[in-house]
Amino acid sequence: MDDREVEATYDLIHQAALSGVDSVFKSEDWRNHPLFRTDLPKDVENDRYLGAFQHVTYDGETPDSIAANFKEIGNNCFRSGKQGWFTAANWWSRALEEKITDNKLKSVLFSNRATVSLGLGQFQRAALDANWAIENDKFNRKAYLRAAHAYQGMSDWDKAISAAKAGLEIVDESDPMRKQLQEVVDNCEKQRGDISNHVAQFFTSITACDSFFKRENFAIGEFHHSWQGNWNLLLQFDEEKNETIWPIAISYEEVLQVDFCDAFHEKTPLIKLLEMIFPGVLPEAQYPNWDTEKRYRVPAIIPYVQTYAVQSRWGSKANEGDKKFVMLSPNATLHDLFTQKDYIIPGYPILMIAVKGSEFFEKLGIKEIILPGGARRKVLKDDIEPPPPLPNPLDVQREIMMKEHSGKSHYNDPENEEGEKGELPKEEPSQPYLPIEKPKA
């Protein structure tokens, strides 16, 4: 499409805005316009209207220079105050969509976006972007500080200290940022000390059950992460059922989120826990606030654990071996997991969650699955096959409206096609069924 065609198409769009769509576009032609269409054509480049919209060119510009321009626009938006933060982050995100070859520029863009996330209290997003910034430029001082602040906001004291100390190694003695990095180290070490008392009480209860753990062939070690001590921990014992009741963490490694359940029975199938936390089965369960793409639902998730995550200290003394990730059948129990020869409980169980078919899951390299009863086999295709995607809410609403318009609505018919009484879907409660505790400040 040449410049004259582009100009003519824009004139047509302008005329339609002034005179009305039907007076300018012929027949169904207006439905093919980008402002009105609901899908994309197979051949976008040869589409009359989409071609015009995509014909914005940058003469003599490279992906790096385009990204640099977007960065400056974002910087100006950020300087305008908090009301401009979202716009700034969008411009930096747009810059990152370019095929940037300058890693330092890419690092600055990620670091800038982390600043917005920090200001909005979105610590997980900030940590992810700060880590990407560091990966692209090991000498980006601000990225280390932002990573340290992000982990501090997540109460992950070990990672915050590690990021701050890594930053201190590259910062000059006279750099004012050195004081900020050292403050993170000092504050996090103090926080880590403050939680030591109730952590010690928890491990005292573990020591009291040492003979039981040996008899059951359970192996327990110290905490794998410093954030594990952020909750009030209690190991309980059900004498009637002769089983332990554990606190359990649910970790979403891909997005750096953690949930916590304070009591879960050792011999209860894990699916009971998953159904209470994730949507897809029980109406009480809702998507987490951070899951804006609605990816984490019962049919779409995979629970997994890490073998030999820590060294054995209580109970059965497991031998050291290769660390790897192993999938858990949703119908398996903690007891099935604890009896695995290569699994050592890291203080208390950490159940990690991934999404089927995701790039993150593929990188885990999971080859085995633990079945109910404790047996183990190779992962099959059916174990990890993603479920069908959820219907688009707009498509569902459109279908309902069309049925209502034709007088054949599934919901307002006294008898629908299945012969059941039609009724509107029940509104889901605002709180999940399972109370999830947040880390202490």
XYZ file of C-alpha atoms in Angstrom:
441
model
C 0.000 0.000 0.000
C 1.561 3.349 -1.091
C 1.276 6.686 0.705
C -1.645 7.865 -1.460
C -3.670 4.777 -0.528
C -2.869 5.292 3.139
C -3.967 8.935 2.962
C -7.140 8.021 1.069
C -8.052 5.386 3.642
C -7.579 7.829 6.510
C -9.766 10.352 4.642
C -12.426 7.655 4.337
C -12.272 6.947 8.062
C -12.512 10.683 8.840
C -15.501 11.115 6.527
C -17.225 8.145 8.173
C -16.752 9.745 11.559
C -18.431 12.955 10.328
C -21.218 11.526 8.164
C -21.961 8.172 9.737
C -20.645 4.704 9.019
C -23.457 3.529 6.753
C -23.281 6.597 4.506
C -19.609 6.029 3.673
C -18.915 2.299 3.837
C -20.677 0.080 1.346
C -22.841 -2.812 2.513
C -20.904 -4.886 5.089
C -17.646 -3.037 4.372
C -17.679 -1.217 7.701
C -17.561 -4.540 9.534
C -14.094 -5.094 8.084
C -12.757 -1.871 9.558
C -10.278 -2.357 12.478
C -12.459 -0.281 14.800
C -15.443 -2.584 14.353
C -14.200 -6.020 13.386
C -14.081 -8.839 15.953
C -11.370 -10.963 14.316
C -8.281 -10.671 12.131
C -8.120 -11.617 8.441
C -5.841 -14.418 7.320
C -3.781 -11.986 5.217
C -3.223 -8.889 7.349
C -0.704 -7.255 5.007
C -3.151 -7.106 2.081
C -6.117 -5.984 4.154
C -7.171 -2.498 3.040
C -7.762 -0.986 6.449
C -5.317 -2.904 8.623
C -2.623 -2.144 6.072
C -3.251 1.560 6.571
C -3.092 1.262 10.350
C 0.159 -0.688 10.170
C 1.760 1.710 7.700
C 3.281 3.916 10.386
C 6.996 3.802 9.525
C 10.119 5.226 11.088
C 12.377 6.305 8.210
C 16.019 5.662 9.013
C 15.191 4.289 12.461
C 16.458 1.024 13.945
C 14.751 -1.110 16.615
C 17.252 0.275 19.133
C 16.567 3.919 18.233
C 12.809 3.342 18.231
C 13.059 1.703 21.668
C 15.212 4.596 22.906
C 12.554 7.082 21.745
C 9.837 5.117 23.529
C 12.028 5.034 26.638
C 12.280 8.830 26.680
C 8.519 9.203 26.241
C 8.051 6.834 29.177
C 10.581 8.767 31.250
C 8.678 12.014 30.660
C 5.407 10.357 31.656
C 7.023 9.012 34.825
C 8.361 12.467 35.757
C 4.833 13.897 35.523
C 3.899 12.145 38.760
C 2.126 9.022 39.930
C -0.764 9.636 37.538
C 1.671 9.018 34.674
C 3.217 5.801 35.985
C 0.931 3.395 34.138
C 1.474 5.245 30.876
C 5.224 5.247 31.466
C 5.255 1.503 32.087
C 3.246 0.957 28.895
C 5.764 2.936 26.839
C 8.663 0.980 28.325
C 6.812 -2.259 27.608
C 6.238 -1.082 24.039
C 9.979 -0.395 23.722
C 10.781 -3.917 24.912
C 8.652 -5.316 22.093
C 11.252 -4.052 19.611
C 14.097 -6.372 18.605
C 16.644 -4.541 20.739
C 20.313 -5.435 20.251
C 21.643 -3.060 22.936
C 21.508 -5.089 26.149
C 22.208 -2.029 28.311
C 19.165 -0.284 26.857
C 17.094 -3.386 27.460
C 18.370 -3.525 31.052
C 17.382 0.104 31.686
C 13.874 -0.517 30.333
C 13.338 -3.513 32.620
C 14.788 -1.597 35.575
C 12.548 1.409 34.884
C 9.465 -0.775 34.721
C 10.476 -2.387 38.025
C 10.428 1.082 39.583
C 6.741 1.502 38.738
C 5.908 -1.943 40.129
C 7.743 -1.099 43.361
C 5.834 2.160 43.703
C 2.542 0.302 43.263
C 3.484 -2.428 45.752
C 3.658 -5.091 43.025
C 6.816 -6.632 44.435
C 6.702 -9.869 42.447
C 6.559 -8.032 39.118
C 9.297 -5.705 40.294
C 11.544 -8.637 41.199
C 10.995 -10.309 37.822
C 11.837 -7.131 35.903
C 14.824 -6.324 38.115
C 16.211 -9.811 37.531
C 15.788 -9.385 33.764
C 17.597 -6.063 34.036
C 20.518 -7.689 35.852
C 20.631 -10.535 33.340
C 21.043 -8.029 30.503
C 23.574 -5.837 32.317
C 25.507 -7.181 35.308
C 26.647 -3.636 36.164
C 23.222 -1.993 36.377
C 23.465 -0.647 39.941
C 19.842 0.467 40.138
C 18.618 -2.981 39.107
C 20.294 -4.590 42.137
C 18.747 -2.026 44.477
C 15.302 -2.550 42.960
C 15.647 -6.312 43.175
C 16.675 -5.978 46.831
C 13.693 -3.732 47.613
C 11.325 -6.069 45.752
C 12.439 -9.136 47.715
C 12.313 -7.107 50.913
C 8.697 -6.244 50.109
C 8.007 -9.961 49.607
C 9.586 -10.749 53.016
C 12.131 -12.956 51.242
C 14.998 -11.864 53.447
C 17.674 -14.164 52.004
C 17.130 -13.049 48.407
C 16.922 -9.401 49.435
C 20.250 -9.660 51.261
C 21.803 -11.553 48.344
C 20.699 -8.917 45.800
C 21.883 -6.053 48.008
C 25.285 -7.659 48.620
C 25.693 -8.315 44.887
C 25.005 -4.625 44.305
C 27.543 -3.605 46.945
C 30.232 -5.512 45.048
C 29.912 -3.261 41.983
C 29.121 0.087 43.646
C 31.944 2.532 44.363
C 32.678 3.520 47.952
C 31.626 7.115 47.240
C 28.340 6.177 45.532
C 25.264 7.306 47.588
C 23.505 4.112 46.496
C 25.914 2.147 48.666
C 24.159 3.425 51.796
C 20.759 2.302 50.471
C 22.026 -1.186 49.660
C 23.617 -1.537 53.088
C 20.339 -0.454 54.738
C 18.558 -3.326 52.979
C 21.130 -5.789 54.310
C 20.868 -4.450 57.874
C 17.052 -4.318 57.918
C 16.613 -7.793 56.454
C 19.097 -9.356 58.844
C 17.146 -7.790 61.719
C 13.840 -9.123 60.351
C 15.365 -12.563 59.973
C 16.418 -12.454 63.604
C 12.988 -11.310 64.805
C 11.256 -14.427 63.465
C 13.849 -16.818 64.869
C 11.921 -17.467 68.119
C 8.750 -18.937 66.627
C 10.829 -20.785 64.029
C 12.778 -22.377 66.892
C 9.496 -23.428 68.533
C 8.385 -25.089 65.313
C 11.587 -27.094 65.037
C 11.206 -28.094 68.688
C 7.890 -29.724 67.765
C 9.637 -31.501 64.888
C 12.282 -32.821 67.264
C 9.535 -34.157 69.555
C 8.197 -36.246 66.637
C 11.601 -37.546 65.561
C 10.909 -41.170 66.515
C 7.613 -41.100 64.588
C 9.368 -39.730 61.507
C 12.006 -42.458 61.683
C 9.337 -45.126 61.971
C 7.489 -43.698 58.959
C 10.726 -43.188 56.964
C 10.184 -39.424 56.695
C 13.231 -37.181 56.307
C 13.067 -33.536 57.460
C 15.609 -30.754 57.074
C 15.957 -27.033 57.754
C 14.042 -24.376 55.818
C 14.862 -24.017 52.137
C 13.793 -20.338 52.014
C 13.923 -17.586 54.609
C 10.291 -16.627 53.862
C 9.163 -19.950 55.330
C 9.411 -18.451 58.802
C 7.042 -15.560 58.105
C 3.937 -17.366 59.373
C 2.868 -18.770 62.734
C 3.884 -22.400 62.322
C 2.436 -25.396 64.115
C 3.003 -29.109 63.546
C 0.050 -31.104 64.915
C -0.546 -34.807 65.477
C -3.892 -36.580 65.069
C -3.673 -39.489 67.529
C -6.913 -41.110 66.349
C -5.749 -41.300 62.739
C -2.069 -41.653 63.664
C -1.029 -38.966 61.193
C 0.562 -35.538 61.219
C -1.098 -32.242 60.265
C 1.274 -29.883 58.477
C 1.527 -26.246 57.505
C 2.059 -26.137 53.750
C 3.248 -23.439 51.360
C 1.931 -23.179 47.807
C 4.607 -21.566 45.649
C 4.111 -20.168 42.142
C 7.715 -19.943 41.014
C 6.927 -18.469 37.596
C 5.348 -15.351 39.101
C 7.149 -15.320 42.487
C 3.961 -15.659 44.532
C 3.385 -17.729 47.670
C 0.209 -18.804 49.490
C 0.033 -20.557 52.844
C -2.262 -23.126 54.460
C -1.713 -23.519 58.197
C -3.057 -27.088 58.535
C -3.346 -29.941 56.040
C -3.664 -33.628 56.914
C -0.880 -35.913 55.808
C -3.202 -38.534 54.259
C -5.720 -36.223 52.566
C -5.482 -36.165 48.741
C -3.863 -32.968 47.518
C -6.748 -32.353 45.133
C -8.827 -31.288 48.168
C -6.382 -28.455 48.798
C -6.132 -27.493 45.125
C -9.916 -27.361 44.710
C -10.248 -24.967 47.644
C -7.573 -22.601 46.349
C -8.063 -22.638 42.582
C -11.224 -22.129 40.508
C -12.563 -24.838 38.259
C -14.453 -27.127 40.673
C -15.859 -25.398 43.760
C -17.875 -22.196 43.265
C -16.200 -20.671 46.332
C -12.743 -20.709 44.729
C -11.678 -17.625 42.788
C -8.707 -16.616 40.684
C -5.950 -14.917 42.690
C -5.781 -11.154 42.196
C -2.395 -11.474 40.508
C -3.659 -14.040 37.968
C -5.041 -11.460 35.557
C -4.811 -13.893 32.620
C -6.831 -16.544 34.507
C -4.275 -19.278 33.893
C -4.294 -20.972 37.295
C -7.356 -23.227 37.526
C -7.658 -26.819 38.695
C -7.658 -28.571 35.278
C -4.734 -26.460 34.033
C -2.213 -26.738 36.871
C 0.546 -29.184 37.745
C 1.751 -29.648 41.351
C 5.423 -30.562 41.685
C 8.231 -30.725 44.254
C 12.023 -30.710 44.337
C 14.036 -33.718 45.484
C 17.000 -33.294 47.850
C 16.135 -29.606 48.323
C 17.807 -29.597 51.768
C 19.946 -31.905 53.877
C 18.226 -34.355 56.210
C 18.356 -33.528 59.933
C 15.391 -35.299 61.581
C 13.770 -38.651 61.005
C 15.168 -40.959 58.350
C 18.617 -39.913 57.165
C 18.260 -39.690 53.404
C 21.322 -39.945 51.210
C 22.322 -36.977 49.080
C 21.514 -37.121 45.386
C 20.702 -35.095 42.298
C 18.208 -32.292 42.678
C 15.332 -32.506 40.218
C 11.665 -31.659 39.917
C 9.026 -34.390 40.197
C 5.337 -34.069 39.399
C 2.668 -35.058 41.930
C -0.639 -36.637 41.002
C -3.425 -34.422 42.402
C -4.836 -37.565 44.020
C -1.580 -38.332 45.840
C -1.126 -37.363 49.506
C 1.626 -35.779 51.553
C 2.233 -39.247 52.983
C 2.892 -40.557 49.453
C 5.387 -37.731 48.994
C 7.095 -38.058 52.384
C 7.858 -41.754 51.833
C 9.865 -41.064 48.651
C 13.523 -41.942 49.240
C 14.773 -38.803 47.485
C 12.401 -36.311 49.119
C 13.434 -34.378 52.221
C 10.785 -32.127 53.784
C 12.265 -28.579 53.800
C 11.009 -27.769 57.327
C 7.463 -28.166 56.081
C 6.230 -29.131 52.597
C 6.378 -26.644 49.736
C 3.986 -27.526 46.929
C 5.019 -25.754 43.732
C 2.495 -25.052 40.987
C 3.023 -24.658 37.228
C 0.625 -24.235 34.314
C 0.327 -27.042 31.779
C 1.786 -26.204 28.393
C 3.577 -23.084 29.648
C 7.135 -22.285 28.628
C 8.036 -22.185 32.318
C 6.785 -25.752 32.835
C 8.696 -27.030 29.804
C 11.951 -25.647 31.225
C 11.489 -27.610 34.469
C 12.318 -30.837 32.646
C 9.932 -32.969 34.717
C 10.152 -36.649 33.725
C 8.473 -38.519 36.621
C 5.185 -38.416 38.513
C 4.354 -39.673 42.035
C 1.069 -41.587 42.034
C -1.441 -42.300 44.832
C 0.087 -44.932 47.088
C 3.622 -43.670 46.451
C 4.391 -45.514 43.204
C 6.318 -43.624 40.557
C 6.329 -43.711 36.750
C 7.299 -41.653 33.727
C 5.147 -38.657 32.878
C 2.698 -39.390 30.054
C 1.257 -36.970 27.530
C -2.167 -37.138 29.187
C -0.617 -36.032 32.509
C 0.491 -32.685 31.105
C -1.984 -32.060 28.268
C -3.443 -28.541 28.662
C -7.242 -28.405 28.966
C -9.354 -26.630 26.337
C -9.144 -22.838 26.707
C -11.902 -21.072 28.556
C -14.515 -19.400 26.336
C -14.047 -15.683 25.776
C -16.422 -13.872 28.201
C -17.352 -11.429 25.436
C -18.288 -14.306 23.137
C -20.388 -15.889 25.888
C -22.148 -12.590 26.587
C -22.733 -12.041 22.877
C -24.235 -15.521 22.534
C -26.544 -14.935 25.503
C -27.680 -11.616 24.066
C -28.354 -13.187 20.673
C -30.404 -15.950 22.288
C -32.339 -13.437 24.335
C -32.986 -11.377 21.222
C -34.343 -14.432 19.428
C -36.398 -15.454 22.466
C -34.411 -18.645 23.004
C -32.240 -17.788 25.949
C -30.949 -20.754 27.925
C -31.369 -18.778 31.136
C -34.820 -17.233 30.721
C -36.560 -20.304 29.272
C -38.761 -22.135 31.832
C -37.342 -25.332 30.359
C -34.014 -25.329 28.534
C -32.797 -27.944 26.061
C -31.703 -30.281 28.844
C -35.158 -30.132 30.388
C -33.821 -28.350 33.469
C -35.256 -25.256 35.026
C -33.301 -22.295 33.681
C -31.682 -20.031 36.222
C -28.996 -17.401 36.241
C -25.486 -18.383 37.357
C -24.918 -17.837 41.044
C -22.635 -15.004 41.988
C -19.331 -16.192 43.442
C -18.418 -14.933 46.917
C -15.725 -12.296 47.182
C -13.496 -14.423 49.437
C -12.003 -17.868 48.732
C -13.159 -20.789 50.850
C -9.678 -21.513 52.157
C -8.195 -18.677 54.213
C -4.766 -17.796 52.892
C -2.503 -16.000 55.309
C -0.125 -13.283 54.176
C 3.462 -12.975 55.418
C 4.036 -10.759 58.387
C 5.503 -7.354 57.681
